[in-house]
mmCIF file of C-alpha atoms and ligand atoms in Angstrom:
data_model
loop_
_atom_site.group_PDB
_atom_site.id
_atom_site.type_symbol
_atom_site.label_atom_id
_atom_site.label_comp_id
_atom_site.label_asym_id
_atom_site.label_seq_id
_atom_site.Cartn_x
_atom_site.Cartn_y
_atom_site.Cartn_z
ATOM 1 C CA MET A 1 -32.504 3.853 12.936
ATOM 2 C CA GLU A 2 -34.626 6.130 10.718
ATOM 3 C CA ARG A 3 -31.664 8.471 10.502
ATOM 4 C CA VAL A 4 -29.387 5.645 9.407
ATOM 5 C CA LYS A 5 -31.858 4.446 6.762
ATOM 6 C CA LYS A 6 -32.299 7.961 5.415
ATOM 7 C CA PHE A 7 -28.572 8.594 5.358
ATOM 8 C CA LEU A 8 -27.914 5.450 3.322
ATOM 9 C CA ALA A 9 -30.801 6.121 0.918
ATOM 10 C CA ASP A 10 -29.867 9.788 0.396
ATOM 11 C CA ASN A 11 -26.261 8.938 -0.321
ATOM 12 C CA ALA A 12 -27.171 6.115 -2.693
ATOM 13 C CA LYS A 13 -29.342 8.558 -4.643
ATOM 14 C CA ALA A 14 -26.632 11.224 -4.793
ATOM 15 C CA GLY A 15 -23.974 8.743 -5.912
ATOM 16 C CA THR A 16 -21.996 9.343 -2.727
ATOM 17 C CA LEU A 17 -22.640 6.079 -0.896
ATOM 18 C CA ARG A 18 -19.418 4.386 0.103
ATOM 19 C CA SER A 19 -19.177 0.622 -0.092
ATOM 20 C CA LEU A 20 -16.431 -1.955 0.104
ATOM 21 C CA THR A 21 -15.207 -3.924 -2.899
ATOM 22 C CA PRO A 22 -13.207 -6.956 -1.801
ATOM 23 C CA LEU A 23 -10.437 -7.878 -4.200
ATOM 24 C CA ILE A 24 -7.561 -10.239 -4.676
ATOM 25 C CA ARG A 25 -4.115 -8.928 -5.539
ATOM 26 C CA LEU A 26 -2.684 -10.896 -8.439
ATOM 27 C CA GLY A 27 0.731 -9.239 -8.305
ATOM 28 C CA ARG A 28 2.517 -6.514 -10.277
ATOM 29 C CA GLY A 29 -0.386 -4.086 -9.862
ATOM 30 C CA TRP A 30 -3.105 -6.395 -11.150
ATOM 31 C CA VAL A 31 -6.199 -7.194 -9.108
ATOM 32 C CA ARG A 32 -9.376 -9.240 -9.430
ATOM 33 C CA LEU A 33 -12.625 -8.277 -7.744
ATOM 34 C CA LEU A 34 -14.008 -11.131 -5.702
ATOM 35 C CA ASP A 35 -17.224 -11.361 -7.714
ATOM 36 C CA SER A 36 -15.578 -11.291 -11.136
ATOM 37 C CA GLU A 37 -13.093 -13.206 -13.282
ATOM 38 C CA ASP A 38 -11.661 -10.066 -14.923
ATOM 39 C CA ARG A 39 -8.089 -8.988 -14.338
ATOM 40 C CA LEU A 40 -7.895 -5.260 -13.651
ATOM 41 C CA LEU A 41 -4.890 -2.939 -13.455
ATOM 42 C CA ASP A 42 -4.943 -0.904 -10.248
ATOM 43 C CA PHE A 43 -4.748 2.869 -10.761
ATOM 44 C CA SER A 44 -5.849 3.712 -7.217
ATOM 45 C CA SER A 45 -2.930 2.319 -5.222
ATOM 46 C CA ASN A 46 -0.417 4.543 -3.449
ATOM 47 C CA ASP A 47 2.283 1.873 -3.609
ATOM 48 C CA TYR A 48 4.012 4.243 -6.039
ATOM 49 C CA LEU A 49 7.449 2.618 -6.010
ATOM 50 C CA ALA A 50 6.084 -0.941 -6.084
ATOM 51 C CA LEU A 51 7.864 -1.661 -2.804
ATOM 52 C CA ALA A 52 5.023 -3.648 -1.208
ATOM 53 C CA GLU A 53 5.993 -6.551 -3.476
ATOM 54 C CA HIS A 54 9.735 -5.978 -3.505
ATOM 55 C CA PRO A 55 11.543 -9.223 -2.566
ATOM 56 C CA GLU A 56 13.909 -7.416 -0.166
ATOM 57 C CA VAL A 57 11.018 -5.716 1.609
ATOM 58 C CA ILE A 58 9.144 -8.999 1.955
ATOM 59 C CA ALA A 59 12.288 -10.817 3.139
ATOM 60 C CA ALA A 60 13.003 -8.186 5.807
ATOM 61 C CA SER A 61 9.394 -8.265 6.918
ATOM 62 C CA LYS A 62 9.493 -12.067 7.284
ATOM 63 C CA LYS A 63 12.812 -11.922 9.104
ATOM 64 C CA TYR A 64 11.534 -9.404 11.655
ATOM 65 C CA LEU A 65 8.316 -11.361 12.060
ATOM 66 C CA GLU A 66 10.258 -14.502 12.891
ATOM 67 C CA MET A 67 12.808 -12.762 15.109
ATOM 68 C CA PHE A 68 10.465 -10.525 17.089
ATOM 69 C CA GLY A 69 6.971 -12.013 16.795
ATOM 70 C CA ALA A 70 3.712 -10.957 15.198
ATOM 71 C CA GLY A 71 2.969 -8.001 17.450
ATOM 72 C CA ALA A 72 4.866 -5.517 19.592
ATOM 73 C CA GLY A 73 2.748 -6.557 22.572
ATOM 74 C CA ALA A 74 2.364 -3.106 24.058
ATOM 75 C CA ALA A 75 2.675 0.624 23.522
ATOM 76 C CA ARG A 76 6.170 2.103 23.227
ATOM 77 C CA LEU A 77 6.003 3.599 26.717
ATOM 78 C CA MET A 78 5.092 0.204 28.170
ATOM 79 C CA SER A 79 7.144 -2.804 27.048
ATOM 80 C CA GLY A 80 6.600 -2.347 23.301
ATOM 81 C CA ASP A 81 9.719 -0.223 22.803
ATOM 82 C CA LEU A 82 11.638 -2.811 20.791
ATOM 83 C CA GLU A 83 15.092 -1.666 19.747
ATOM 84 C CA ILE A 84 14.115 -1.927 16.068
ATOM 85 C CA ASN A 85 11.808 1.095 16.452
ATOM 86 C CA HIS A 86 14.857 3.181 17.292
ATOM 87 C CA LEU A 87 16.724 1.903 14.239
ATOM 88 C CA LEU A 88 13.781 2.977 12.116
ATOM 89 C CA GLU A 89 13.555 6.380 13.782
ATOM 90 C CA GLU A 90 17.276 6.988 13.318
ATOM 91 C CA GLU A 91 16.937 6.196 9.610
ATOM 92 C CA ILE A 92 13.978 8.552 9.268
ATOM 93 C CA ALA A 93 15.747 11.366 11.116
ATOM 94 C CA ARG A 94 18.794 10.957 8.864
ATOM 95 C CA LEU A 95 16.655 10.898 5.713
ATOM 96 C CA LYS A 96 14.742 14.010 6.743
ATOM 97 C CA SER A 97 17.836 15.901 8.024
ATOM 98 C CA LYS A 98 16.300 16.280 11.470
ATOM 99 C CA GLU A 99 17.702 15.517 14.917
ATOM 100 C CA ALA A 100 15.092 12.907 15.772
ATOM 101 C CA ALA A 101 11.983 11.083 14.621
ATOM 102 C CA LEU A 102 9.024 9.264 16.145
ATOM 103 C CA THR A 103 6.851 6.572 14.599
ATOM 104 C CA PHE A 104 3.062 6.370 14.826
ATOM 105 C CA GLY A 105 0.524 3.632 14.073
ATOM 106 C CA CYS A 106 -0.507 5.340 10.819
ATOM 107 C CA GLY A 107 -0.759 8.751 9.205
ATOM 108 C CA TYR A 108 -4.207 9.411 10.605
ATOM 109 C CA LEU A 109 -2.920 8.813 14.135
ATOM 110 C CA ALA A 110 0.201 10.878 13.478
ATOM 111 C CA ASN A 111 -1.695 13.945 12.278
ATOM 112 C CA THR A 112 -4.358 13.863 14.966
ATOM 113 C CA GLY A 113 -1.760 13.185 17.673
ATOM 114 C CA ILE A 114 0.850 15.717 16.606
ATOM 115 C CA ILE A 115 -1.557 18.591 15.962
ATOM 116 C CA SER A 116 -3.479 18.131 19.202
ATOM 117 C CA ALA A 117 -0.196 17.956 21.124
ATOM 118 C CA MET A 118 1.249 21.109 19.572
ATOM 119 C CA VAL A 119 -1.686 23.487 20.076
ATOM 120 C CA GLY A 120 -4.715 23.890 22.302
ATOM 121 C CA ARG A 121 -7.254 26.403 23.498
ATOM 122 C CA GLY A 122 -6.118 29.989 22.915
ATOM 123 C CA ASP A 123 -3.912 28.939 19.992
ATOM 124 C CA LEU A 124 -4.400 29.246 16.250
ATOM 125 C CA ILE A 125 -4.097 26.626 13.502
ATOM 126 C CA ILE A 126 -4.123 27.661 9.893
ATOM 127 C CA THR A 127 -4.411 24.979 7.250
ATOM 128 C CA ASP A 128 -5.089 24.617 3.543
ATOM 129 C CA ARG A 129 -8.720 24.196 2.523
ATOM 130 C CA LEU A 130 -7.833 20.900 0.811
ATOM 131 C CA SER A 131 -5.931 19.389 3.729
ATOM 132 C CA HIS A 132 -6.492 15.715 4.495
ATOM 133 C CA ALA A 133 -9.270 14.662 6.895
ATOM 134 C CA SER A 134 -6.680 13.566 9.472
ATOM 135 C CA ILE A 135 -5.327 17.137 9.599
ATOM 136 C CA TYR A 136 -8.827 18.522 10.057
ATOM 137 C CA ASP A 137 -9.552 16.003 12.782
ATOM 138 C CA GLY A 138 -6.325 16.986 14.529
ATOM 139 C CA CYS A 139 -7.493 20.607 14.448
ATOM 140 C CA LEU A 140 -10.857 19.666 15.974
ATOM 141 C CA LEU A 141 -9.258 17.507 18.636
ATOM 142 C CA SER A 142 -6.832 20.239 19.666
ATOM 143 C CA GLY A 143 -9.495 22.760 20.687
ATOM 144 C CA ALA A 144 -7.480 25.535 19.013
ATOM 145 C CA ARG A 145 -9.140 28.029 16.676
ATOM 146 C CA ALA A 146 -8.787 26.618 13.131
ATOM 147 C CA ILE A 147 -8.863 28.793 10.014
ATOM 148 C CA ARG A 148 -8.560 27.556 6.442
ATOM 149 C CA PHE A 149 -6.847 29.415 3.619
ATOM 150 C CA ARG A 150 -7.737 29.041 -0.052
ATOM 151 C CA HIS A 151 -5.920 26.157 -1.642
ATOM 152 C CA ASN A 152 -2.224 27.000 -2.143
ATOM 153 C CA ASP A 153 -3.031 30.721 -1.916
ATOM 154 C CA MET A 154 -0.124 32.215 0.031
ATOM 155 C CA ALA A 155 -1.534 35.744 -0.248
ATOM 156 C CA HIS A 156 -4.681 34.576 1.531
ATOM 157 C CA LEU A 157 -2.607 32.857 4.195
ATOM 158 C CA GLU A 158 -0.599 36.046 4.706
ATOM 159 C CA GLN A 159 -3.806 38.059 5.044
ATOM 160 C CA ILE A 160 -5.084 35.684 7.733
ATOM 161 C CA LEU A 161 -1.775 35.912 9.584
ATOM 162 C CA GLN A 162 -1.868 39.680 9.411
ATOM 163 C CA GLU A 163 -5.416 39.872 10.742
ATOM 164 C CA LYS A 164 -5.394 37.103 13.316
ATOM 165 C CA ARG A 165 -1.921 36.129 14.429
ATOM 166 C CA SER A 166 -1.625 38.688 17.237
ATOM 167 C CA GLN A 167 -4.892 37.536 18.859
ATOM 168 C CA PHE A 168 -3.547 34.085 19.720
ATOM 169 C CA ASN A 169 -0.696 32.622 21.726
ATOM 170 C CA ARG A 170 0.898 29.990 19.539
ATOM 171 C CA CYS A 171 0.247 29.440 15.858
ATOM 172 C CA LEU A 172 0.671 26.228 13.871
ATOM 173 C CA ILE A 173 0.443 26.093 10.084
ATOM 174 C CA VAL A 174 -0.186 22.664 8.547
ATOM 175 C CA VAL A 175 0.091 21.887 4.837
ATOM 176 C CA GLU A 176 0.698 18.892 2.603
ATOM 177 C CA SER A 177 3.687 18.959 0.267
ATOM 178 C CA ILE A 178 1.708 17.024 -2.376
ATOM 179 C CA TYR A 179 -2.066 17.210 -2.032
ATOM 180 C CA SER A 180 -3.566 13.744 -1.849
ATOM 181 C CA MET A 181 -6.586 14.233 -4.089
ATOM 182 C CA ASP A 182 -5.259 16.964 -6.384
ATOM 183 C CA GLY A 183 -1.630 15.977 -6.841
ATOM 184 C CA ASP A 184 -0.406 19.567 -6.781
ATOM 185 C CA ARG A 185 2.411 20.986 -4.653
ATOM 186 C CA CYS A 186 2.387 23.466 -1.828
ATOM 187 C CA PRO A 187 4.619 26.508 -2.542
ATOM 188 C CA LEU A 188 6.825 25.673 0.452
ATOM 189 C CA LEU A 189 9.514 28.265 -0.322
ATOM 190 C CA GLN A 190 6.992 31.088 -0.132
ATOM 191 C CA LEU A 191 5.461 29.623 2.981
ATOM 192 C CA VAL A 192 8.780 29.339 4.794
ATOM 193 C CA GLU A 193 9.564 32.960 3.924
ATOM 194 C CA LEU A 194 6.505 34.044 5.917
ATOM 195 C CA LYS A 195 8.213 32.700 9.047
ATOM 196 C CA ASP A 196 10.463 35.757 9.155
ATOM 197 C CA ARG A 197 7.454 38.038 9.613
ATOM 198 C CA PHE A 198 5.003 35.978 11.603
ATOM 199 C CA ASN A 199 5.829 33.750 14.491
ATOM 200 C CA PHE A 200 4.492 30.260 13.754
ATOM 201 C CA LEU A 201 5.426 26.586 13.749
ATOM 202 C CA LEU A 202 5.269 24.838 10.402
ATOM 203 C CA MET A 203 4.199 21.234 9.930
ATOM 204 C CA VAL A 204 4.330 19.588 6.510
ATOM 205 C CA ASP A 205 2.610 16.301 5.644
ATOM 206 C CA GLU A 206 4.768 14.409 3.153
ATOM 207 C CA ALA A 207 2.497 11.356 2.865
ATOM 208 C CA HIS A 208 2.630 11.386 -0.942
ATOM 209 C CA ALA A 209 6.189 12.625 -1.300
ATOM 210 C CA THR A 210 8.260 10.396 0.998
ATOM 211 C CA GLY A 211 10.563 8.170 -1.036
ATOM 212 C CA ILE A 212 9.635 9.866 -4.282
ATOM 213 C CA TYR A 213 11.037 13.405 -4.393
ATOM 214 C CA GLY A 214 14.361 15.000 -3.504
ATOM 215 C CA GLU A 215 17.904 13.875 -4.183
ATOM 216 C CA ASN A 216 17.754 11.235 -1.451
ATOM 217 C CA GLY A 217 14.042 10.522 -1.683
ATOM 218 C CA ALA A 218 13.314 12.469 1.503
ATOM 219 C CA GLY A 219 10.440 14.374 -0.115
ATOM 220 C CA ILE A 220 9.539 17.824 -1.403
ATOM 221 C CA ILE A 221 11.031 19.443 1.699
ATOM 222 C CA GLU A 222 14.376 18.135 0.512
ATOM 223 C CA GLU A 223 13.753 19.005 -3.135
ATOM 224 C CA ASP A 224 12.826 22.582 -2.210
ATOM 225 C CA GLY A 225 15.700 22.866 0.286
ATOM 226 C CA VAL A 226 13.471 23.961 3.171
ATOM 227 C CA SER A 227 14.242 21.288 5.815
ATOM 228 C CA GLN A 228 15.414 23.826 8.347
ATOM 229 C CA GLY A 229 12.308 25.992 7.966
ATOM 230 C CA VAL A 230 9.956 23.077 8.564
ATOM 231 C CA ASP A 231 9.520 22.367 12.268
ATOM 232 C CA ILE A 232 7.680 19.062 11.944
ATOM 233 C CA ALA A 233 7.989 16.866 8.876
ATOM 234 C CA MET A 234 5.321 14.208 8.955
ATOM 235 C CA GLY A 235 4.963 11.350 6.486
ATOM 236 C CA THR A 236 3.600 7.860 6.056
ATOM 237 C CA PHE A 237 5.053 4.410 5.391
ATOM 238 C CA GLY A 238 1.877 3.088 3.731
ATOM 239 C CA LYS A 239 2.321 4.833 0.398
ATOM 240 C CA GLY A 240 5.692 5.285 -1.349
ATOM 241 C CA LEU A 241 7.394 2.985 1.154
ATOM 242 C CA GLY A 242 4.926 0.162 0.578
ATOM 243 C CA SER A 243 4.296 -0.833 4.219
ATOM 244 C CA TYR A 244 2.248 0.798 6.990
ATOM 245 C CA GLY A 245 2.633 3.408 9.700
ATOM 246 C CA ALA A 246 3.847 6.980 9.892
ATOM 247 C CA TYR A 247 6.511 9.289 11.289
ATOM 248 C CA ALA A 248 7.194 12.746 12.609
ATOM 249 C CA ALA A 249 10.712 14.129 12.169
ATOM 250 C CA ALA A 250 11.731 17.191 14.180
ATOM 251 C CA SER A 251 14.209 18.550 16.735
ATOM 252 C CA ARG A 252 15.147 16.240 19.637
ATOM 253 C CA GLU A 253 13.258 18.539 21.979
ATOM 254 C CA LEU A 254 10.078 18.473 19.906
ATOM 255 C CA VAL A 255 10.195 14.696 19.584
ATOM 256 C CA ASP A 256 10.646 14.384 23.369
ATOM 257 C CA PHE A 257 7.633 16.644 23.744
ATOM 258 C CA LEU A 258 5.551 14.440 21.400
ATOM 259 C CA ILE A 259 6.572 11.320 23.325
ATOM 260 C CA ASN A 260 5.032 12.972 26.386
ATOM 261 C CA LYS A 261 2.061 14.732 24.807
ATOM 262 C CA ALA A 262 0.848 12.991 21.641
ATOM 263 C CA ARG A 263 -1.961 10.805 22.905
ATOM 264 C CA THR A 264 -2.202 8.716 19.725
ATOM 265 C CA PHE A 265 1.435 7.755 20.335
ATOM 266 C CA ILE A 266 1.218 7.237 24.089
ATOM 267 C CA TYR A 267 -1.968 5.171 24.200
ATOM 268 C CA SER A 268 -1.470 2.968 21.150
ATOM 269 C CA THR A 269 0.412 -0.277 20.513
ATOM 270 C CA ALA A 270 3.790 0.033 18.785
ATOM 271 C CA LEU A 271 4.102 -0.930 15.105
ATOM 272 C CA PRO A 272 4.270 -4.700 14.480
ATOM 273 C CA PRO A 273 7.862 -5.916 13.930
ATOM 274 C CA ALA A 274 7.101 -7.153 10.391
ATOM 275 C CA VAL A 275 6.050 -3.601 9.488
ATOM 276 C CA VAL A 276 9.203 -2.119 11.019
ATOM 277 C CA GLY A 277 11.326 -4.620 9.052
ATOM 278 C CA ALA A 278 9.524 -3.882 5.779
ATOM 279 C CA THR A 279 9.868 -0.125 6.310
ATOM 280 C CA LEU A 280 13.579 -0.347 7.122
ATOM 281 C CA ALA A 281 14.168 -2.359 3.938
ATOM 282 C CA ALA A 282 12.090 0.113 1.912
ATOM 283 C CA LEU A 283 14.124 3.027 3.304
ATOM 284 C CA TYR A 284 17.329 1.220 2.414
ATOM 285 C CA LEU A 285 16.075 0.748 -1.170
ATOM 286 C CA VAL A 286 15.045 4.407 -1.422
ATOM 287 C CA LYS A 287 18.544 5.389 -0.320
ATOM 288 C CA SER A 288 20.517 2.934 -2.441
ATOM 289 C CA GLU A 289 18.389 2.752 -5.594
ATOM 290 C CA PRO A 290 17.451 6.236 -6.829
ATOM 291 C CA GLN A 291 16.485 4.563 -10.111
ATOM 292 C CA LEU A 292 13.262 3.441 -8.398
ATOM 293 C CA ARG A 293 11.963 7.014 -8.219
ATOM 294 C CA GLU A 294 13.506 7.901 -11.596
ATOM 295 C CA ASP A 295 11.574 5.002 -13.110
ATOM 296 C CA LEU A 296 8.354 6.259 -11.507
ATOM 297 C CA HIS A 297 8.919 9.813 -12.748
ATOM 298 C CA ALA A 298 9.566 8.516 -16.284
ATOM 299 C CA LYS A 299 6.271 6.600 -16.184
ATOM 300 C CA VAL A 300 4.415 9.634 -14.885
ATOM 301 C CA ALA A 301 5.877 11.766 -17.710
ATOM 302 C CA PHE A 302 4.916 9.097 -20.251
ATOM 303 C CA PHE A 303 1.327 8.957 -18.967
ATOM 304 C CA LYS A 304 1.001 12.731 -19.070
ATOM 305 C CA LYS A 305 2.233 12.712 -22.661
ATOM 306 C CA GLN A 306 -0.420 10.127 -23.503
ATOM 307 C CA LEU A 307 -3.105 12.231 -21.815
ATOM 308 C CA ARG A 308 -2.134 15.243 -23.904
ATOM 309 C CA LYS A 309 -1.965 13.131 -27.058
ATOM 310 C CA ASN A 310 -5.552 12.066 -26.423
ATOM 311 C CA GLY A 311 -6.624 15.669 -25.884
ATOM 312 C CA LEU A 312 -7.269 15.125 -22.194
ATOM 313 C CA LYS A 313 -5.215 17.491 -20.097
ATOM 314 C CA ASP A 314 -3.402 20.730 -20.825
ATOM 315 C CA ASP A 315 -1.821 20.632 -17.436
ATOM 316 C CA PRO A 316 -1.806 17.211 -15.783
ATOM 317 C CA GLY A 317 -0.042 18.669 -12.724
ATOM 318 C CA PRO A 318 3.349 18.062 -11.205
ATOM 319 C CA SER A 319 3.089 14.655 -9.529
ATOM 320 C CA GLN A 320 2.219 10.967 -9.756
ATOM 321 C CA ILE A 321 -1.344 11.794 -8.602
ATOM 322 C CA ILE A 322 -3.464 12.884 -11.540
ATOM 323 C CA PRO A 323 -7.093 13.852 -10.916
ATOM 324 C CA VAL A 324 -9.464 13.734 -13.841
ATOM 325 C CA MET A 325 -12.314 16.031 -12.912
ATOM 326 C CA VAL A 326 -15.856 14.887 -13.615
ATOM 327 C CA GLY A 327 -17.883 17.083 -11.243
ATOM 328 C CA ASP A 328 -21.008 15.034 -10.741
ATOM 329 C CA SER A 329 -20.697 11.994 -8.438
ATOM 330 C CA VAL A 330 -23.086 9.760 -10.400
ATOM 331 C CA LYS A 331 -21.174 10.493 -13.610
ATOM 332 C CA ALA A 332 -17.845 9.802 -11.926
ATOM 333 C CA LEU A 333 -19.136 6.407 -10.782
ATOM 334 C CA ALA A 334 -20.385 5.634 -14.295
ATOM 335 C CA MET A 335 -16.994 6.509 -15.734
ATOM 336 C CA ALA A 336 -15.160 4.301 -13.263
ATOM 337 C CA GLU A 337 -17.500 1.465 -14.220
ATOM 338 C CA GLU A 338 -16.907 2.054 -17.909
ATOM 339 C CA LEU A 339 -13.144 1.952 -17.412
ATOM 340 C CA GLN A 340 -13.465 -1.230 -15.403
ATOM 341 C CA LYS A 341 -14.872 -2.911 -18.508
ATOM 342 C CA ASN A 342 -11.498 -2.149 -20.049
ATOM 343 C CA GLN A 343 -9.374 -3.581 -17.259
ATOM 344 C CA ILE A 344 -8.744 -0.213 -15.608
ATOM 345 C CA TYR A 345 -9.450 -0.096 -11.893
ATOM 346 C CA VAL A 346 -9.739 3.501 -10.731
ATOM 347 C CA LYS A 347 -11.905 4.750 -7.910
ATOM 348 C CA ALA A 348 -14.292 7.678 -8.208
ATOM 349 C CA VAL A 349 -13.444 10.074 -5.380
ATOM 350 C CA ARG A 350 -16.576 11.939 -4.299
ATOM 351 C CA PRO A 351 -17.719 14.387 -1.620
ATOM 352 C CA PRO A 352 -17.176 14.652 1.277
ATOM 353 C CA THR A 353 -13.631 13.406 0.523
ATOM 354 C CA VAL A 354 -13.416 16.219 -2.061
ATOM 355 C CA PRO A 355 -15.422 19.470 -2.185
ATOM 356 C CA GLU A 356 -19.033 19.401 -3.454
ATOM 357 C CA GLY A 357 -19.258 19.292 -7.264
ATOM 358 C CA SER A 358 -15.669 18.133 -7.737
ATOM 359 C CA ALA A 359 -16.055 14.360 -7.999
ATOM 360 C CA ARG A 360 -13.129 12.938 -9.907
ATOM 361 C CA LEU A 361 -11.226 9.891 -10.966
ATOM 362 C CA ARG A 362 -7.949 9.987 -9.105
ATOM 363 C CA PHE A 363 -5.264 8.192 -11.093
ATOM 364 C CA SER A 364 -2.117 7.324 -9.232
ATOM 365 C CA ILE A 365 0.777 6.089 -11.313
ATOM 366 C CA THR A 366 2.993 3.366 -9.903
ATOM 367 C CA ARG A 367 6.062 1.475 -11.069
ATOM 368 C CA TYR A 368 3.795 -1.496 -11.788
ATOM 369 C CA HIS A 369 2.389 0.309 -14.835
ATOM 370 C CA GLN A 370 3.982 -0.519 -18.160
ATOM 371 C CA GLU A 371 4.067 1.913 -21.090
ATOM 372 C CA GLU A 372 1.502 -0.080 -23.053
ATOM 373 C CA ASP A 373 -0.845 -0.052 -20.032
ATOM 374 C CA LEU A 374 -0.516 3.713 -19.686
ATOM 375 C CA LYS A 375 -1.137 4.231 -23.388
ATOM 376 C CA ARG A 376 -4.226 2.038 -23.272
ATOM 377 C CA CYS A 377 -5.455 3.738 -20.116
ATOM 378 C CA ALA A 378 -5.257 7.222 -21.670
ATOM 379 C CA GLN A 379 -7.137 6.023 -24.762
ATOM 380 C CA HIS A 380 -9.932 4.382 -22.764
ATOM 381 C CA LEU A 381 -10.141 7.400 -20.499
ATOM 382 C CA ALA A 382 -10.618 9.705 -23.474
ATOM 383 C CA ALA A 383 -13.326 7.396 -24.840
ATOM 384 C CA ALA A 384 -15.101 7.187 -21.478
ATOM 385 C CA LEU A 385 -15.029 10.971 -21.043
ATOM 386 C CA GLY A 386 -16.443 11.363 -24.548
ATOM 387 C CA LYS A 387 -19.280 8.951 -23.737
ATOM 388 C CA ILE A 388 -20.142 10.707 -20.489
ATOM 389 C CA SER A 389 -20.284 14.177 -21.990
ATOM 390 C CA ALA A 390 -22.167 12.996 -25.138
HETATM 391 N N1 PMP B 401 -2.072 12.464 5.193
HETATM 392 C C1 PMP B 401 -2.349 12.420 3.877
HETATM 393 C C2 PMP B 401 -2.019 13.607 3.036
HETATM 394 C C3 PMP B 401 -2.920 11.276 3.312
HETATM 395 O O1 PMP B 401 -3.217 11.234 2.019
HETATM 396 C C4 PMP B 401 -3.196 10.170 4.155
HETATM 397 C C5 PMP B 401 -3.774 8.867 3.615
HETATM 398 N N2 PMP B 401 -4.776 8.988 2.707
HETATM 399 C C6 PMP B 401 -2.918 10.266 5.519
HETATM 400 C C7 PMP B 401 -2.337 11.426 5.998
HETATM 401 C C8 PMP B 401 -3.246 9.145 6.454
HETATM 402 O O2 PMP B 401 -2.263 8.160 6.375
HETATM 403 P P1 PMP B 401 -2.568 6.644 6.801
HETATM 404 O O3 PMP B 401 -3.242 6.012 5.617
HETATM 405 O O4 PMP B 401 -1.231 6.068 7.086
HETATM 406 O O5 PMP B 401 -3.455 6.691 7.991
#
């Protein structure tokens, strides 16, 4: 217990203690913290396309709940393999231009399950230094040798391949198409080109890109035209699609392999029917209403313009995720608190979620944000940054 006490005290002192903040969703992106009367606009949600509140998504979710019950009752390989899972997987496979797809309980389970199924002892995994914790945990679980390359540095990756590839049996490279805490993009075209010279399997996590990029909303893989070079396209339903869960899209053979080998798929209850219904409706909207993502992109561009206008960012990056670097964790917390006084709810992201000394406010823009909100947010952000550095 001494260790626990010390851990909590040390983290509180360093500004890195994590704690829960219960809130009530008021609708259209507004929230209220349980212990306060203030209405706050949420800038930390990944419901980018505002689909969690979309009437068609809610209606489909209710319909599936009533038709199929609250829970799937069992894992897919037991009696939880409701037909609706296959409808969802067919839709995902079509969207991602792959032969087949498989759903998982969530993105964390997908990454840990897929990675540990694909490689093991005697194999090599190479991943970006800023990869998500679920990718790292998949590497650990697999028992393969894991090596990190400098963030988005393809020359470094190539050097590692040159030095190490021949010492291992199989090699898996895992990247994110949009990095969750930095909002920047992986140079997928360059990465895929390396496949001609080094023999490896490529897995891309499209958690923050699914529904948002590409002509059909399939993601960055589609936008960059690299579907065929990506062996496993993974993504989540809990962000752009507004529901919960995750997928892997790949060849039929690879999906059959995952059904037999991915332990987080095999030993876990199938997605609840209401979630499957919501996700199917969200996918339908992504397909039939490209204006949803166009609207988001317009809002992102507007916010970036406001940031520049307020002297905040020369390069706000290429996506709907915009980190504002603070560095020190205590300062980042103070800034988040300051913004909260002005109805802006943004979380300070601190180590170990991000590297030491790179605490930040991570703004994610959603379709709930109106132009006047974005304008106000940029102004308050500039004022708060001024206060902190004064
Ligand atoms: N991959 C990335 C890149 C993520 O950002 C996240 C969620 N933060 C996950 C995987 C995990 O997804 P889920 O929340 O569905 O477990």
